[in-house]
PDB file of C-alpha atoms in Angstrom:
ATOM      1  CA  MET D 283     106.341  42.811 109.799  1.00 91.00           C
ATOM      2  CA  GLU D 284     106.305  44.186 113.327  1.00 93.00           C
ATOM      3  CA  SER D 285     109.105  45.435 115.537  1.00 95.00           C
ATOM      4  CA  LYS D 286     109.240  46.869 119.046  1.00 96.00           C
ATOM      5  CA  VAL D 287     110.577  50.380 119.738  1.00 96.00           C
ATOM      6  CA  ARG D 288     113.272  50.308 122.413  1.00 95.00           C
ATOM      7  CA  LEU D 289     113.849  53.386 124.539  1.00 95.00           C
ATOM      8  CA  SER D 290     117.390  54.582 125.134  1.00 94.00           C
ATOM      9  CA  THR D 291     118.783  54.280 128.645  1.00 95.00           C
ATOM     10  CA  LEU D 292     118.575  58.061 129.008  1.00 94.00           C
ATOM     11  CA  SER D 293     114.896  58.071 127.980  1.00 95.00           C
ATOM     12  CA  LEU D 294     114.102  55.293 130.449  1.00 96.00           C
ATOM     13  CA  ILE D 295     115.873  57.094 133.296  1.00 96.00           C
ATOM     14  CA  LEU D 296     114.261  60.418 132.369  1.00 95.00           C
ATOM     15  CA  THR D 297     110.773  58.902 132.167  1.00 96.00           C
ATOM     16  CA  VAL D 298     111.023  57.123 135.504  1.00 97.00           C
ATOM     17  CA  ALA D 299     112.778  59.993 137.320  1.00 97.00           C
ATOM     18  CA  VAL D 300     110.422  62.738 136.128  1.00 97.00           C
ATOM     19  CA  THR D 301     107.336  60.637 136.870  1.00 97.00           C
ATOM     20  CA  VAL D 302     108.524  59.713 140.365  1.00 97.00           C
ATOM     21  CA  ILE D 303     109.663  63.246 141.225  1.00 97.00           C
ATOM     22  CA  LEU D 304     106.377  64.814 140.121  1.00 97.00           C
ATOM     23  CA  LEU D 305     104.313  62.108 141.837  1.00 97.00           C
ATOM     24  CA  VAL D 306     106.224  62.503 145.123  1.00 97.00           C
ATOM     25  CA  ALA D 307     106.030  66.311 144.902  1.00 97.00           C
ATOM     26  CA  SER D 308     102.285  66.174 144.250  1.00 96.00           C
ATOM     27  CA  CYS D 309     101.686  63.838 147.183  1.00 96.00           C
ATOM     28  CA  TYR D 310     103.945  65.901 149.459  1.00 96.00           C
ATOM     29  CA  TYR D 311     102.145  69.171 148.742  1.00 95.00           C
ATOM     30  CA  LEU D 312      98.746  67.508 149.050  1.00 94.00           C
ATOM     31  CA  TRP D 313      99.827  66.060 152.403  1.00 94.00           C
ATOM     32  CA  LEU D 314     100.778  69.600 153.496  1.00 93.00           C
ATOM     33  CA  GLY D 315      97.362  70.775 152.350  1.00 92.00           C
ATOM     34  CA  GLU D 316      98.731  73.048 149.617  1.00 92.00           C
ATOM     35  CA  ASP D 317      96.865  73.450 146.336  1.00 93.00           C
ATOM     36  CA  LYS D 318     100.033  73.267 144.234  1.00 94.00           C
ATOM     37  CA  GLY D 319      99.895  69.482 144.793  1.00 94.00           C
ATOM     38  CA  TYR D 320      96.824  69.410 142.534  1.00 96.00           C
ATOM     39  CA  LEU D 321      98.596  71.477 139.885  1.00 96.00           C
ATOM     40  CA  ILE D 322     101.630  69.177 139.885  1.00 96.00           C
ATOM     41  CA  GLY D 323      99.292  66.162 139.693  1.00 96.00           C
ATOM     42  CA  ILE D 324      97.438  67.656 136.720  1.00 97.00           C
ATOM     43  CA  ILE D 325     100.727  68.369 134.929  1.00 96.00           C
ATOM     44  CA  LEU D 326     101.868  64.788 135.538  1.00 96.00           C
ATOM     45  CA  PHE D 327      98.513  63.455 134.313  1.00 97.00           C
ATOM     46  CA  PHE D 328      98.787  65.380 131.024  1.00 96.00           C
ATOM     47  CA  MET D 329     102.418  64.329 130.558  1.00 96.00           C
ATOM     48  CA  ILE D 330     101.478  60.667 130.951  1.00 96.00           C
ATOM     49  CA  ILE D 331      98.467  60.980 128.619  1.00 96.00           C
ATOM     50  CA  SER D 332     100.620  62.764 126.011  1.00 95.00           C
ATOM     51  CA  GLY D 333     103.254  60.052 126.269  1.00 94.00           C
ATOM     52  CA  MET D 334     100.625  57.344 125.893  1.00 95.00           C
ATOM     53  CA  LEU D 335      99.186  59.097 122.831  1.00 95.00           C
ATOM     54  CA  PHE D 336     102.451  59.811 121.013  1.00 95.00           C
ATOM     55  CA  GLY D 337     105.240  57.737 122.587  1.00 94.00           C
ATOM     56  CA  PRO D 338     106.124  54.964 120.108  1.00 95.00           C
ATOM     57  CA  VAL D 339     105.783  51.356 121.240  1.00 96.00           C
ATOM     58  CA  TYR D 340     105.715  49.326 117.991  1.00 95.00           C
ATOM     59  CA  ILE D 341     106.371  49.899 114.309  1.00 96.00           C
ATOM     60  CA  SER D 342     104.627  47.612 111.860  1.00 96.00           C
ATOM     61  CA  ALA D 343     104.461  47.415 108.089  1.00 95.00           C
ATOM     62  CA  ASP D 344     102.352  45.507 105.615  1.00 93.00           C
ATOM     63  CA  ASN D 345     101.752  45.873 101.881  1.00 90.00           C
ATOM     64  CA  ASP D 346      99.688  49.038 102.344  1.00 92.00           C
ATOM     65  CA  ASN D 347     100.793  50.926 105.480  1.00 94.00           C
ATOM     66  CA  LEU D 348     103.657  51.676 107.774  1.00 96.00           C
ATOM     67  CA  THR D 349     102.087  52.017 111.218  1.00 96.00           C
ATOM     68  CA  VAL D 350     103.464  53.665 114.353  1.00 96.00           C
ATOM     69  CA  ARG D 351     101.642  52.413 117.426  1.00 96.00           C
ATOM     70  CA  SER D 352     101.608  54.067 120.810  1.00 95.00           C
ATOM     71  CA  PHE D 353      99.747  52.790 123.852  1.00 94.00           C
ATOM     72  CA  ILE D 354      96.423  54.312 122.729  1.00 93.00           C
ATOM     73  CA  ARG D 355      96.909  55.558 119.161  1.00 94.00           C
ATOM     74  CA  ARG D 356      97.958  54.438 115.690  1.00 95.00           C
ATOM     75  CA  GLN D 357      99.579  56.639 113.059  1.00 94.00           C
ATOM     76  CA  ARG D 358      99.255  55.084 109.602  1.00 95.00           C
ATOM     77  CA  ILE D 359     101.599  56.123 106.808  1.00 95.00           C
ATOM     78  CA  PRO D 360     100.538  54.816 103.373  1.00 95.00           C
ATOM     79  CA  ILE D 361     103.413  52.966 101.675  1.00 94.00           C
ATOM     80  CA  SER D 362     102.215  54.309  98.317  1.00 92.00           C
ATOM     81  CA  ASP D 363     102.977  57.866  99.530  1.00 94.00           C
ATOM     82  CA  ILE D 364     106.589  57.105 100.526  1.00 95.00           C
ATOM     83  CA  LYS D 365     109.215  58.636  98.226  1.00 95.00           C
ATOM     84  CA  ASP D 366     112.317  57.220  99.926  1.00 94.00           C
ATOM     85  CA  ILE D 367     113.398  55.407 103.077  1.00 95.00           C
ATOM     86  CA  GLY D 368     116.803  54.836 104.627  1.00 94.00           C
ATOM     87  CA  LEU D 369     118.757  54.588 107.848  1.00 95.00           C
ATOM     88  CA  TYR D 370     119.420  57.908 109.566  1.00 93.00           C
ATOM     89  CA  CYS D 371     120.841  58.913 112.931  1.00 90.00           C
ATOM     90  CA  PRO D 372     119.681  62.266 114.315  1.00 89.00           C
ATOM     91  CA  GLY D 373     122.576  64.520 115.206  1.00 81.00           C
ATOM     92  CA  ARG D 374     123.137  67.020 117.958  1.00 82.00           C
ATOM     93  CA  ASP D 375     121.857  69.766 115.673  1.00 84.00           C
ATOM     94  CA  SER D 376     118.294  68.434 115.959  1.00 86.00           C
ATOM     95  CA  MET D 377     116.039  70.938 117.680  1.00 90.00           C
ATOM     96  CA  ARG D 378     112.690  70.056 119.233  1.00 91.00           C
ATOM     97  CA  LEU D 379     109.940  72.411 118.091  1.00 92.00           C
ATOM     98  CA  PHE D 380     107.112  70.601 119.869  1.00 93.00           C
ATOM     99  CA  GLY D 381     106.924  67.292 121.715  1.00 92.00           C
ATOM    100  CA  SER D 382     109.183  65.216 123.928  1.00 93.00           C
ATOM    101  CA  GLY D 383     112.940  65.018 123.846  1.00 88.00           C
ATOM    102  CA  GLY D 384     113.101  61.825 125.887  1.00 91.00           C
ATOM    103  CA  TYR D 385     110.050  61.450 128.143  1.00 94.00           C
ATOM    104  CA  MET D 386     108.471  58.187 126.903  1.00 94.00           C
ATOM    105  CA  GLY D 387     110.737  58.408 123.875  1.00 94.00           C
ATOM    106  CA  HIS D 388     111.356  61.145 121.361  1.00 94.00           C
ATOM    107  CA  TRP D 389     108.172  62.252 119.660  1.00 95.00           C
ATOM    108  CA  GLY D 390     106.849  65.418 118.132  1.00 95.00           C
ATOM    109  CA  VAL D 391     108.074  67.904 115.558  1.00 96.00           C
ATOM    110  CA  PHE D 392     111.809  68.512 115.245  1.00 95.00           C
ATOM    111  CA  ARG D 393     114.169  70.345 112.901  1.00 94.00           C
ATOM    112  CA  ALA D 394     117.635  69.309 111.756  1.00 91.00           C
ATOM    113  CA  GLY D 395     120.010  71.185 109.476  1.00 86.00           C
ATOM    114  CA  ASP D 396     120.417  68.439 106.882  1.00 86.00           C
ATOM    115  CA  ILE D 397     116.808  67.226 106.541  1.00 90.00           C
ATOM    116  CA  GLY D 398     114.739  70.181 107.729  1.00 92.00           C
ATOM    117  CA  LYS D 399     111.516  69.704 109.669  1.00 95.00           C
ATOM    118  CA  TYR D 400     110.462  66.165 110.561  1.00 96.00           C
ATOM    119  CA  VAL D 401     107.963  64.290 112.703  1.00 96.00           C
ATOM    120  CA  ALA D 402     109.688  61.927 115.125  1.00 96.00           C
ATOM    121  CA  TYR D 403     108.529  58.757 116.829  1.00 96.00           C
ATOM    122  CA  TYR D 404     111.641  57.012 118.113  1.00 95.00           C
ATOM    123  CA  GLY D 405     113.225  55.485 121.167  1.00 94.00           C
ATOM    124  CA  LYS D 406     116.924  55.041 120.396  1.00 94.00           C
ATOM    125  CA  ALA D 407     118.737  57.366 118.007  1.00 92.00           C
ATOM    126  CA  SER D 408     121.027  54.527 116.889  1.00 93.00           C
ATOM    127  CA  GLU D 409     118.033  52.526 115.591  1.00 95.00           C
ATOM    128  CA  CYS D 410     116.423  55.258 113.483  1.00 95.00           C
ATOM    129  CA  PHE D 411     115.369  55.383 109.880  1.00 96.00           C
ATOM    130  CA  LEU D 412     114.076  58.315 107.863  1.00 96.00           C
ATOM    131  CA  VAL D 413     110.909  58.108 105.770  1.00 97.00           C
ATOM    132  CA  ARG D 414     110.583  60.826 103.130  1.00 96.00           C
ATOM    133  CA  MET D 415     107.083  61.318 101.809  1.00 96.00           C
ATOM    134  CA  LYS D 416     106.073  62.486  98.323  1.00 94.00           C
ATOM    135  CA  ASN D 417     104.311  65.496  99.887  1.00 95.00           C
ATOM    136  CA  GLY D 418     107.562  66.669 101.552  1.00 93.00           C
ATOM    137  CA  VAL D 419     106.839  65.470 105.102  1.00 95.00           C
ATOM    138  CA  ASN D 420     109.669  63.551 106.796  1.00 96.00           C
ATOM    139  CA  TYR D 421     109.199  60.940 109.528  1.00 97.00           C
ATOM    140  CA  LEU D 422     112.008  59.738 111.778  1.00 96.00           C
ATOM    141  CA  LEU D 423     111.138  56.350 113.260  1.00 97.00           C
ATOM    142  CA  SER D 424     112.989  53.627 115.125  1.00 96.00           C
ATOM    143  CA  CYS D 425     112.620  49.957 115.960  1.00 95.00           C
ATOM    144  CA  GLU D 426     114.711  47.026 117.186  1.00 95.00           C
ATOM    145  CA  ASN D 427     115.698  45.925 113.696  1.00 93.00           C
ATOM    146  CA  PRO D 428     115.795  49.013 111.465  1.00 95.00           C
ATOM    147  CA  ASP D 429     117.776  47.308 108.658  1.00 95.00           C
ATOM    148  CA  GLU D 430     115.118  44.629 108.210  1.00 95.00           C
ATOM    149  CA  MET D 431     112.256  47.135 108.468  1.00 95.00           C
ATOM    150  CA  VAL D 432     113.815  49.451 105.866  1.00 95.00           C
ATOM    151  CA  GLY D 433     114.446  46.494 103.545  1.00 94.00           C
ATOM    152  CA  TYR D 434     110.904  45.235 103.978  1.00 94.00           C
ATOM    153  CA  ILE D 435     109.371  48.639 103.212  1.00 94.00           C
ATOM    154  CA  ARG D 436     111.753  49.261 100.285  1.00 93.00           C
ATOM    155  CA  SER D 437     110.655  45.994  98.725  1.00 91.00           C
ATOM    156  CA  ARG D 438     107.062  47.299  98.717  1.00 89.00           C
ATOM    157  CA  LEU D 439     107.802  50.703  97.208  1.00 87.00           C
ATOM    158  CA  LYS D 440     106.699  51.188  93.621  1.00 73.00           C
ATOM    159  CA  HIS D 441     108.985  53.648  91.832  1.00 55.00           C
TER     160      HIS D 441
END
């Protein structure tokens, strides 16, 4: 089963606005002959590469793995290592420890009061599901049809 990750409207606006602002600023300063144009360009380059490495694009599941795909990377989560899975909506108490809070989605390491530390790869908070691993790691993921994805993965769990 495969499902696309949809970005929230805020994430889309943030991604486009930040990219355009930094690109225009870089070009402007380069046009003026100032070196800070290079610095802004380098920052933008690393932001885009980071987003392409970690920003979720698709979630897929088969009998063996739950896979989070970005533009240039795959994160495989063995189904046999999953303890529990269920729908979950991150609240306002979630705090980003490392990663992106909206640029090319929400990805990185976060902390929330009710679930503790978790690794996030999601686009829309309303389409999230929480994967609890046997080793204590939590993953917060999202896709277009979270109910179907959770049901599909649950049917493959061996308790």
